[in-house]
Short mmCIF file of C-alpha atoms in Angstrom, two decimals:
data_model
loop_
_atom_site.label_atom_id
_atom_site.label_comp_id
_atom_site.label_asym_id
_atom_site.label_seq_id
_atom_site.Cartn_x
_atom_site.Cartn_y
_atom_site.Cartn_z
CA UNK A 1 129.00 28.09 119.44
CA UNK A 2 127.52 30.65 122.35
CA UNK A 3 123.60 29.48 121.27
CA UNK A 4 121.74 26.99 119.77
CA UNK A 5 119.71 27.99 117.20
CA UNK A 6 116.22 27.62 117.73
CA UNK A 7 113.10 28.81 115.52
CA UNK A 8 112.56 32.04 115.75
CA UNK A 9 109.06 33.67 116.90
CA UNK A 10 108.99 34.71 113.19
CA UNK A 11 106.25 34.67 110.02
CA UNK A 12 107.29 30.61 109.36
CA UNK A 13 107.45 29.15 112.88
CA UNK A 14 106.51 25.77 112.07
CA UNK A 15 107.92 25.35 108.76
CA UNK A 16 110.56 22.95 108.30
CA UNK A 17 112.99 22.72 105.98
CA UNK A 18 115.79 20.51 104.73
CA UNK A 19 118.49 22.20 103.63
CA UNK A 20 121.10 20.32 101.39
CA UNK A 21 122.64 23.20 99.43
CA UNK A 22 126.23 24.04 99.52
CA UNK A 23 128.20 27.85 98.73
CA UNK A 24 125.80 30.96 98.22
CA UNK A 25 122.13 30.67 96.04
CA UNK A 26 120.40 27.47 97.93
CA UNK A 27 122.12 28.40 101.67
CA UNK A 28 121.19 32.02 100.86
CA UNK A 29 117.81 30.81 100.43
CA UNK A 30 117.33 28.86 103.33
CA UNK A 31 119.14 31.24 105.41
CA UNK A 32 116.40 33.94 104.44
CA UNK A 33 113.64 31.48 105.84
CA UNK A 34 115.52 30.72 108.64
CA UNK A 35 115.70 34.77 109.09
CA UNK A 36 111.82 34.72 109.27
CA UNK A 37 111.35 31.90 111.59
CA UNK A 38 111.37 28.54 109.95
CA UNK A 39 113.56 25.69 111.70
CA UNK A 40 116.70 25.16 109.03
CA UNK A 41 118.19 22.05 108.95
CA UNK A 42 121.51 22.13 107.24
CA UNK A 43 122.39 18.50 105.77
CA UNK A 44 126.12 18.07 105.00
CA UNK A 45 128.10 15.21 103.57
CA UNK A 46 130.88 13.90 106.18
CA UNK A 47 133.32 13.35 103.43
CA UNK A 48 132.53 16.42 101.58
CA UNK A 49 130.67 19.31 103.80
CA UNK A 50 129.79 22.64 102.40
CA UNK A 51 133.06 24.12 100.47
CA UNK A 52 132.14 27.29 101.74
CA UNK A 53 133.18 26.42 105.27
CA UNK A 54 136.44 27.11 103.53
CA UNK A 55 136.22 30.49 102.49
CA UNK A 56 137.53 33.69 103.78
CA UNK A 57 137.64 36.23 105.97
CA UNK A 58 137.70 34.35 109.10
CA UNK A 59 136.88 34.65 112.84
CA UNK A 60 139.74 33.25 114.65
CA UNK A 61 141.29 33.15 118.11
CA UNK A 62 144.38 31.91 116.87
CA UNK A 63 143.67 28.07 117.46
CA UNK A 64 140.43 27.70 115.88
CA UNK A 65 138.95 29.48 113.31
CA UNK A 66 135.42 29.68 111.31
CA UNK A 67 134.53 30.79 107.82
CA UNK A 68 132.51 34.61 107.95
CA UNK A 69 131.33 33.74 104.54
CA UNK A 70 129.59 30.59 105.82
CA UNK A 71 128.54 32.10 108.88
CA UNK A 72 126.39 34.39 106.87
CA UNK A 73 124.34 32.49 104.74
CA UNK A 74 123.93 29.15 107.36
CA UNK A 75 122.76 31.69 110.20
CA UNK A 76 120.14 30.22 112.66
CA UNK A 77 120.16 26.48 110.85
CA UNK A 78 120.67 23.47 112.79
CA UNK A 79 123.68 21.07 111.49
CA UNK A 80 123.62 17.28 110.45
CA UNK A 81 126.27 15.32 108.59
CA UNK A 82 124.31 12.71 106.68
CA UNK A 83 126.30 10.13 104.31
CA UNK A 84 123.94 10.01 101.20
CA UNK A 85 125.89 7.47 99.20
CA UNK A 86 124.82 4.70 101.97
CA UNK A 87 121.61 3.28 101.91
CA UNK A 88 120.91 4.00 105.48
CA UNK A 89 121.88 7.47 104.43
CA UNK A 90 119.26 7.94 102.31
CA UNK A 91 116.74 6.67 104.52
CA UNK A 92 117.17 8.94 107.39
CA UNK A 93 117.25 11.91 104.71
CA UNK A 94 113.30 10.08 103.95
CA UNK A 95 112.51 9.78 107.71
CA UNK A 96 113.47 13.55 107.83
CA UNK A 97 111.16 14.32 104.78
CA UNK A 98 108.18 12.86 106.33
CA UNK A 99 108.08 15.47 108.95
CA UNK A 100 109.30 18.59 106.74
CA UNK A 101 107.66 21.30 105.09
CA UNK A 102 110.60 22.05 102.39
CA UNK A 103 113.64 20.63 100.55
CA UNK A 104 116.21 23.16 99.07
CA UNK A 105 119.41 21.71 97.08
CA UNK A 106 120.95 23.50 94.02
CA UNK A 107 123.00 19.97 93.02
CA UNK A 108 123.87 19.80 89.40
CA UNK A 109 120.38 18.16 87.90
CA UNK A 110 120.13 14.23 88.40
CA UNK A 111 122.31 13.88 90.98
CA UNK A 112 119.36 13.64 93.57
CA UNK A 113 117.77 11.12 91.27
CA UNK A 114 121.59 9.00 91.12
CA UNK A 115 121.04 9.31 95.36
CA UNK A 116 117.61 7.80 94.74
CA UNK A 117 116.36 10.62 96.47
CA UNK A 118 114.91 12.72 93.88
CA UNK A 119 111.68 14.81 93.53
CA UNK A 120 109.75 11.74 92.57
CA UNK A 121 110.73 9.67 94.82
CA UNK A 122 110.53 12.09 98.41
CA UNK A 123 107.18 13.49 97.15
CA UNK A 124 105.43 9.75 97.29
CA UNK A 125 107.03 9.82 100.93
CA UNK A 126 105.51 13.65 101.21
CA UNK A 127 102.57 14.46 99.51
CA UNK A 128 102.75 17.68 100.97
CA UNK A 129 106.69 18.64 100.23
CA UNK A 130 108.05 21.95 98.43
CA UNK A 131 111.04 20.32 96.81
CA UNK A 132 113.27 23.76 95.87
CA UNK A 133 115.77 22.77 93.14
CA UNK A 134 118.29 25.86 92.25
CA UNK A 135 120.46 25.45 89.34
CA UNK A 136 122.29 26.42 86.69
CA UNK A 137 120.39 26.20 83.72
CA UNK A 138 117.03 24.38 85.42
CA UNK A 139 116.08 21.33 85.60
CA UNK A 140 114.74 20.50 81.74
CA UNK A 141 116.41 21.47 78.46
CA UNK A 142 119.11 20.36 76.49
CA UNK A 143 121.55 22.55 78.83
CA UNK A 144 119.84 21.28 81.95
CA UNK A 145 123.32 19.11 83.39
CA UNK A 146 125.80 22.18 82.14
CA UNK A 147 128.28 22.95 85.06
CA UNK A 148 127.35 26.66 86.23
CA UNK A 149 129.04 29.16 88.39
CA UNK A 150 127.40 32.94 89.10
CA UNK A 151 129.51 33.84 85.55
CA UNK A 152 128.04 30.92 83.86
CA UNK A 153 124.66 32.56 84.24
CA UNK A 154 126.05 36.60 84.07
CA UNK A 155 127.37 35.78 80.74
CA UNK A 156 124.47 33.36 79.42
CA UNK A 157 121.48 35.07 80.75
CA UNK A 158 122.78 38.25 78.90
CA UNK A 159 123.73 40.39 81.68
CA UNK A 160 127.37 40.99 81.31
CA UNK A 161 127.17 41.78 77.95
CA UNK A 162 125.20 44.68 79.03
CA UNK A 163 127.52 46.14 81.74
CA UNK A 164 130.56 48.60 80.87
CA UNK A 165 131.30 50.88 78.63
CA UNK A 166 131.14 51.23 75.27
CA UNK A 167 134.31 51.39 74.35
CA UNK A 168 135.65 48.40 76.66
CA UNK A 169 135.60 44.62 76.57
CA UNK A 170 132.09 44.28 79.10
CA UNK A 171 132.25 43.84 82.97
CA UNK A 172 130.93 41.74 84.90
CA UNK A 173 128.29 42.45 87.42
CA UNK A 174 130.60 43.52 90.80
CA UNK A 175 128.33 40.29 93.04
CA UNK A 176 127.01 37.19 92.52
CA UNK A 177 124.26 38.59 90.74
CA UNK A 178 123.44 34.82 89.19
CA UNK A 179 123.42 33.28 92.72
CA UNK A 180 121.81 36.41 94.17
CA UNK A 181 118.75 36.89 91.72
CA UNK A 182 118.43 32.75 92.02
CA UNK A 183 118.14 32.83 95.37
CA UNK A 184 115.17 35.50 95.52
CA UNK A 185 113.71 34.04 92.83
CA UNK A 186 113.63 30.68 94.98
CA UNK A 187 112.65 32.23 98.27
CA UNK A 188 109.02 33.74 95.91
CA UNK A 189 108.99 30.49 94.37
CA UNK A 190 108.83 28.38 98.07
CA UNK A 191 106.70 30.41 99.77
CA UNK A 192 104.24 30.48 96.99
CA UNK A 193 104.46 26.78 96.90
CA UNK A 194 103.89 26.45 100.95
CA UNK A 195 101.34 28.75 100.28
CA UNK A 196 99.42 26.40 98.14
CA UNK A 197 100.46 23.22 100.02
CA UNK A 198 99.13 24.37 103.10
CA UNK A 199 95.78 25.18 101.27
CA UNK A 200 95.52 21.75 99.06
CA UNK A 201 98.29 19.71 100.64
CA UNK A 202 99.64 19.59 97.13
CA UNK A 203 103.28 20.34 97.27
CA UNK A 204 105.48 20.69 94.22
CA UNK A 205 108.81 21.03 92.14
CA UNK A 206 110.41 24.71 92.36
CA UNK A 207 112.58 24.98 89.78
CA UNK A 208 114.82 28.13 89.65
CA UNK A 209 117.55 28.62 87.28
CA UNK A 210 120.23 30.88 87.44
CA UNK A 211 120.38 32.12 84.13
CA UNK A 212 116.70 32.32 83.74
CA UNK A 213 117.16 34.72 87.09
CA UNK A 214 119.28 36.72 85.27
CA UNK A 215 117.23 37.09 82.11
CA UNK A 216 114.59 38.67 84.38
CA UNK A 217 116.44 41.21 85.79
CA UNK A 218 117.23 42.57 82.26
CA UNK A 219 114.83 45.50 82.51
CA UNK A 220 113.76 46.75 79.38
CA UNK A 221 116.62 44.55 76.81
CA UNK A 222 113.89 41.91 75.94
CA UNK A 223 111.24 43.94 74.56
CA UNK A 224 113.79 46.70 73.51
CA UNK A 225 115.02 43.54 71.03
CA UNK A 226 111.81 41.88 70.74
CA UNK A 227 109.98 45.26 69.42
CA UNK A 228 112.29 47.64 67.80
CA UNK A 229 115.70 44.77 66.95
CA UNK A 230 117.74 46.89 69.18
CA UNK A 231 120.68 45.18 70.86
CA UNK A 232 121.57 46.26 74.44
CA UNK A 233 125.25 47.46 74.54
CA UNK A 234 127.31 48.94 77.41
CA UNK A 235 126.39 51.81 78.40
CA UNK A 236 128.59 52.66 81.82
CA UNK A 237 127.07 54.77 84.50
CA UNK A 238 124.45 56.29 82.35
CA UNK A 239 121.13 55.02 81.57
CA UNK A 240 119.79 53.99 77.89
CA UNK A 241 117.43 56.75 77.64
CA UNK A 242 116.50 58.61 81.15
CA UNK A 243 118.57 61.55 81.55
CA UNK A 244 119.79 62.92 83.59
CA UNK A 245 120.12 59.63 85.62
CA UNK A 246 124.01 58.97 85.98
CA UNK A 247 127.32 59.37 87.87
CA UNK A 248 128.84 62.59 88.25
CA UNK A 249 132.20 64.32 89.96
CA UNK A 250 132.04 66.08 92.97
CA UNK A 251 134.90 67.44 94.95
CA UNK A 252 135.88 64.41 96.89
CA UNK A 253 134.44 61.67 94.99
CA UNK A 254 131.16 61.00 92.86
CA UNK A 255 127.65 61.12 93.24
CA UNK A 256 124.43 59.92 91.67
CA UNK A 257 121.93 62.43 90.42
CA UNK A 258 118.85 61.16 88.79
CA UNK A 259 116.47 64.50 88.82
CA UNK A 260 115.00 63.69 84.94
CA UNK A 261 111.32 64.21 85.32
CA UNK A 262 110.39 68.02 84.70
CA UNK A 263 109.34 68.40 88.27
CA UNK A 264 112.61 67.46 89.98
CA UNK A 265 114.52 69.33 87.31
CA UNK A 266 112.44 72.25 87.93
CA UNK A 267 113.00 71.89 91.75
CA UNK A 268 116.87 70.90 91.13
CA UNK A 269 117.35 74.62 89.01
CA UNK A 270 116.18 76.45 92.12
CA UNK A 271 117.93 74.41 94.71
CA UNK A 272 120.86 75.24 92.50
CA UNK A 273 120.22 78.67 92.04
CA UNK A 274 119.20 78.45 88.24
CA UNK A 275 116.22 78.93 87.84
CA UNK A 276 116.61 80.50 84.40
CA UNK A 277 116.84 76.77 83.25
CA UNK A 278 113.54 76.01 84.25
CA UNK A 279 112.24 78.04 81.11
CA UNK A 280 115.11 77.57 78.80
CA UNK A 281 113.23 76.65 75.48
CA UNK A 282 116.06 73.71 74.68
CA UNK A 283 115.65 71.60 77.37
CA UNK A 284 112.39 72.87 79.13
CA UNK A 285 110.37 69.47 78.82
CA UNK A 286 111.61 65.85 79.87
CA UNK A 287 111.30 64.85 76.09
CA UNK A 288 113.87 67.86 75.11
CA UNK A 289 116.36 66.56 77.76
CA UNK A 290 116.02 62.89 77.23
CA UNK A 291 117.43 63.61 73.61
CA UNK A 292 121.16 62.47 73.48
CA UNK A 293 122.34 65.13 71.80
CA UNK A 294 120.83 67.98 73.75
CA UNK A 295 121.88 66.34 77.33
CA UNK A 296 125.47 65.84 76.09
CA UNK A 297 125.87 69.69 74.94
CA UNK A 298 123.47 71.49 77.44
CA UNK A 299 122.25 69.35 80.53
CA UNK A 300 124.68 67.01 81.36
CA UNK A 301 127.18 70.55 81.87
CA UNK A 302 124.80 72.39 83.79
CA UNK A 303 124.45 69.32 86.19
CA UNK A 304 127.96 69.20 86.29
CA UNK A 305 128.54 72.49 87.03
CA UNK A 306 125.89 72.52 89.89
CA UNK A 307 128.03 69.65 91.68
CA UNK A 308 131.65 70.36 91.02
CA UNK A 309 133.53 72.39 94.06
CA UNK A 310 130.64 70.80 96.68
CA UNK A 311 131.54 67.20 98.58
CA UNK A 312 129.38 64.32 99.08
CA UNK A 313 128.41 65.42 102.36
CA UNK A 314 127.38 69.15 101.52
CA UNK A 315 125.65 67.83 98.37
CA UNK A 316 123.53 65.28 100.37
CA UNK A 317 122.61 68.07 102.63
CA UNK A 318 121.92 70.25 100.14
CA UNK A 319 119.45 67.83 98.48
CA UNK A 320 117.72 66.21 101.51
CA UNK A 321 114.26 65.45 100.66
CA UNK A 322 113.73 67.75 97.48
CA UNK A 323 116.13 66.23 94.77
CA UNK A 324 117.29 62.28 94.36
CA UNK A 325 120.90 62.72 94.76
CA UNK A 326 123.30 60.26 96.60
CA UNK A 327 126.45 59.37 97.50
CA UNK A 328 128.71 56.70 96.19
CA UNK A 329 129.86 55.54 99.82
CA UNK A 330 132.13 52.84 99.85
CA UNK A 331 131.22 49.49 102.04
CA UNK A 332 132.88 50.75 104.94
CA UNK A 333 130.75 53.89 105.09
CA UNK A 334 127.44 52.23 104.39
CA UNK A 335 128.46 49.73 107.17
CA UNK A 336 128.87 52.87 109.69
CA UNK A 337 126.23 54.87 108.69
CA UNK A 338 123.51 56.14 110.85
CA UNK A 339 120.98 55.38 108.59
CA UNK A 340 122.04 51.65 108.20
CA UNK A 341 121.92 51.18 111.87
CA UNK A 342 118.17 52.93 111.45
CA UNK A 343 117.32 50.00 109.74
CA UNK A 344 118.91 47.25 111.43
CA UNK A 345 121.13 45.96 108.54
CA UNK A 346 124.13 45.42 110.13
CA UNK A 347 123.22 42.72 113.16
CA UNK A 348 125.63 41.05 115.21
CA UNK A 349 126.60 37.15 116.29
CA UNK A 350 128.45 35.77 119.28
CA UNK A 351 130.93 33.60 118.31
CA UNK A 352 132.64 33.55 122.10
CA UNK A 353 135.97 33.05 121.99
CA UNK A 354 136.20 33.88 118.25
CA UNK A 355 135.12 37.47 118.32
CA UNK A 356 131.32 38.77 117.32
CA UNK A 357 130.51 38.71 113.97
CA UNK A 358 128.91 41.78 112.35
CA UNK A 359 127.46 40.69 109.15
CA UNK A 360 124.15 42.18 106.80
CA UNK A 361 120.89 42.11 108.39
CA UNK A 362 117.62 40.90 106.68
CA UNK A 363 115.75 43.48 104.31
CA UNK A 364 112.47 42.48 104.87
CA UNK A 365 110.48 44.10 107.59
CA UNK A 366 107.80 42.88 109.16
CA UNK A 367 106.04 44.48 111.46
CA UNK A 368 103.73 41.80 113.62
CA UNK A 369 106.27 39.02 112.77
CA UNK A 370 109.98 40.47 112.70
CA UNK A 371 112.91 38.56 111.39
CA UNK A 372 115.72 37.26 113.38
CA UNK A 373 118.49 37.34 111.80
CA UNK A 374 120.85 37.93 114.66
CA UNK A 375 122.40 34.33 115.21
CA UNK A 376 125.03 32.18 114.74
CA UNK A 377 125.78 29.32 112.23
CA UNK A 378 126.55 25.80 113.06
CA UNK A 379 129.46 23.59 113.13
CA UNK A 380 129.50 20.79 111.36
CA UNK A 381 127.16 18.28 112.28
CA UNK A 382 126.39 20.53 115.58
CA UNK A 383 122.96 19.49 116.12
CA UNK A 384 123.13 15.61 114.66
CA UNK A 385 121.46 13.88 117.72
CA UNK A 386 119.03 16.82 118.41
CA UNK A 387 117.96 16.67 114.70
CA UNK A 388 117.33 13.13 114.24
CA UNK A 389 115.23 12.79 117.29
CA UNK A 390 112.84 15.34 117.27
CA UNK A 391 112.79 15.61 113.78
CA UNK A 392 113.08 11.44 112.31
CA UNK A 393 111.90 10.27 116.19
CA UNK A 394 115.27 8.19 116.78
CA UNK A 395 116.38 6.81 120.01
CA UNK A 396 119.69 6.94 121.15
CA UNK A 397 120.70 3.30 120.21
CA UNK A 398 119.94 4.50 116.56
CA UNK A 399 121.68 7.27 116.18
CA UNK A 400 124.64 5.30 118.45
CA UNK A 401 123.89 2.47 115.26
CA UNK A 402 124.68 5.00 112.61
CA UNK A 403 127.41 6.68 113.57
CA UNK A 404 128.87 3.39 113.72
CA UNK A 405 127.82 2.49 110.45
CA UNK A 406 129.41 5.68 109.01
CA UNK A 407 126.32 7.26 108.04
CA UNK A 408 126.64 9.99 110.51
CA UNK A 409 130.11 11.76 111.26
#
């Protein structure tokens, strides 16, 4: 690679964490503190490194190529191939712990413990440690050792039963949203736990599950069951009871237009040039449009009306400050618009001979502390020797010692 990656002048300089996960919610994670400043060190087995590494699209110079996926979430983290199924394997991962702030895996639950490196085991070692354990279904319960992918937890957590239409078999979500929502949800959970660690020098067990992640991002379906019995069903672009708050046509593609409160609507019939609906007895109050009937025969047409024959562009315009109404841009035209650029959200890596790789930036902004998520991922094993001697204090002869042993690649 063009740079090593070092830790960032960010809000976690000083932090360091282990990072063991492999594909998308634990690397994700990690990656994110990495973004704000911590030192990532990304721990891969020799004989079986991170699948992702694997996965397309690909920078490539026609003789060597490198996963884009994998460059994304393992941005900024120092490498190390580490044989955990040796015994000298699993001490250098405990020489590492000593020294280290956090632990992040997302293995199936147990398999840590099988390594003898488990929670119980690195925390007598640590005192201090934030052990961050992303899984499937958690680690207790009867389900706890399930297999889980990002559907696993879409379809379990309650989430794609939600998402369609009506009248359809349901859809999934379009991402990751199990591995996604797991991954925030782990990122609150470590920092809370550093925050506490560095107060008490307590650490603890952070225990995320995807499918508890997606529970909580279920809005209002809970206590719509738990209260009234009602079971939430498709419901396509529209929402279950704000209206209007949907998709609608425009002349060269679709919009969203979500002016339901009676002061946007009020604002939205005189941008529009109506203001007669303003004072229209029918649907002159929020309550009167929210009704289903009444917004399927009189508001949903006017609103319909008011965008057909305009584009995206002359609509946005049109709108600008007054009236919530966007675009439905595609990924290409959120990657080259203006206002993502205004933000910083598409950054870009030197990968030298492979091309530079323009991939998301981070969302959160801070503004004494800035992240950095600008950098490149490792190779495999990249940073081995640099790793175990600042970080486990080993000499050369050591790390010499096991390599030879097969411990390190």
């Amino acid at each position: 690679m063009i740079d090593t990656p070092l830790p960032a002048p960010g809000a976690l300089r000083g932090v360091t964490v282990l990072d063991l996960s492999r594909v998308l919610a634990g690397p994700y994670a990690a990656q994110m503190l990495a973004d704000l400043g911590a030192t990532v060190i990304k721990i891969e087995n020799p004989r079986d490194p991170d699948v992702s590494r694997g996965f397309p699209p690909y920078l490539s110079d026609g003789d060597e190529e490198f996963s884009a996926y994998y460059a994304q979430y393992n941005r900024g983290k120092l490498g190390l191939g580490l044989n955990l199924g040796t015994a000298e394997g699993t001490q250098v991962l405990k020489d590492l712990v000593r020294s280290a702030d956090v632990l992040v895996e997302n293995f199936r639950p147990g398999t840590m413990n099988k390594l003898g490196v488990g929670y119980d085991v690195l925390r007598e070692i640590n005192p201090r440690l934030v052990y961050t354990a992303i899984s499937g279904y958690g680690q207790t319960g009867s389900r706890s050792r399930r297999p889980a992918f990002d559907n696993t937890a879409q379809a379990a957590g309650g989430m794609w039963s939600m998402n369609g239409y009506a009248d359809q078999a349901p859809v999934r979500v379009g991402v990751t949203i199990g591995d996604l929502s797991a991954t925030l949800f782990a990122v609150v959970g470590t920092l809370a736990a550093l925050r506490h660690a560095e107060a008490t020098g307590e650490g603890q067990l952070v225990d995320v599950a995807q499918v508890d992640s997606i529970l909580a991002l279920t809005e209002t379906a809970v206590v719509d069951y738990t209260v009234t019995g009602s079971v939430a069903t498709p419901a396509g672009n529209a929402h279950a009871w704000v209206r209007p708050y949907e998709l609608f046509d425009c002349a060269d593609g679709q919009v969203f237009f979500g002016a339901y409160t009676d002061k946007l609507w009020n604002a939205s019939c005189d941008l529009f040039g109506t203001p007669e609906h303003k004072t229209d007895v029918e649907i002159d109050t929020m309550r009167k449009r929210f009704d289903e009937e009444v917004y399927q025969r009189r508001v949903k047409p006017i609103v319909a009306g008011w965008l057909a024959g305009r584009t995206k562009a002359e609509l946005e315009e049109l709108a600008g400050d007054v009236v919530p109404l966007t675009a439905v841009k595609t990924i290409g035209e959120v990657v080259d618009d203006p206002g993502t650029a205004e933000r910083e959200m598409v950054v870009s890596a030197d990968y030298g001979n492979l091309g530079v790789l323009r991939m998301f930036g981070q969302p959160i902004k801070l503004s004494a502390t800035p992240a950095q998520p600008a950098r490149t991922a490792n190779r495999f094993a990249e940073h081995a020797d640099q790793v175990l001697a600042d970080f486990a204090g080993y000499d050369a002869a050591r790390i010499a010692e096991l390599r030879a042993a097969g411990v390190l690649p």
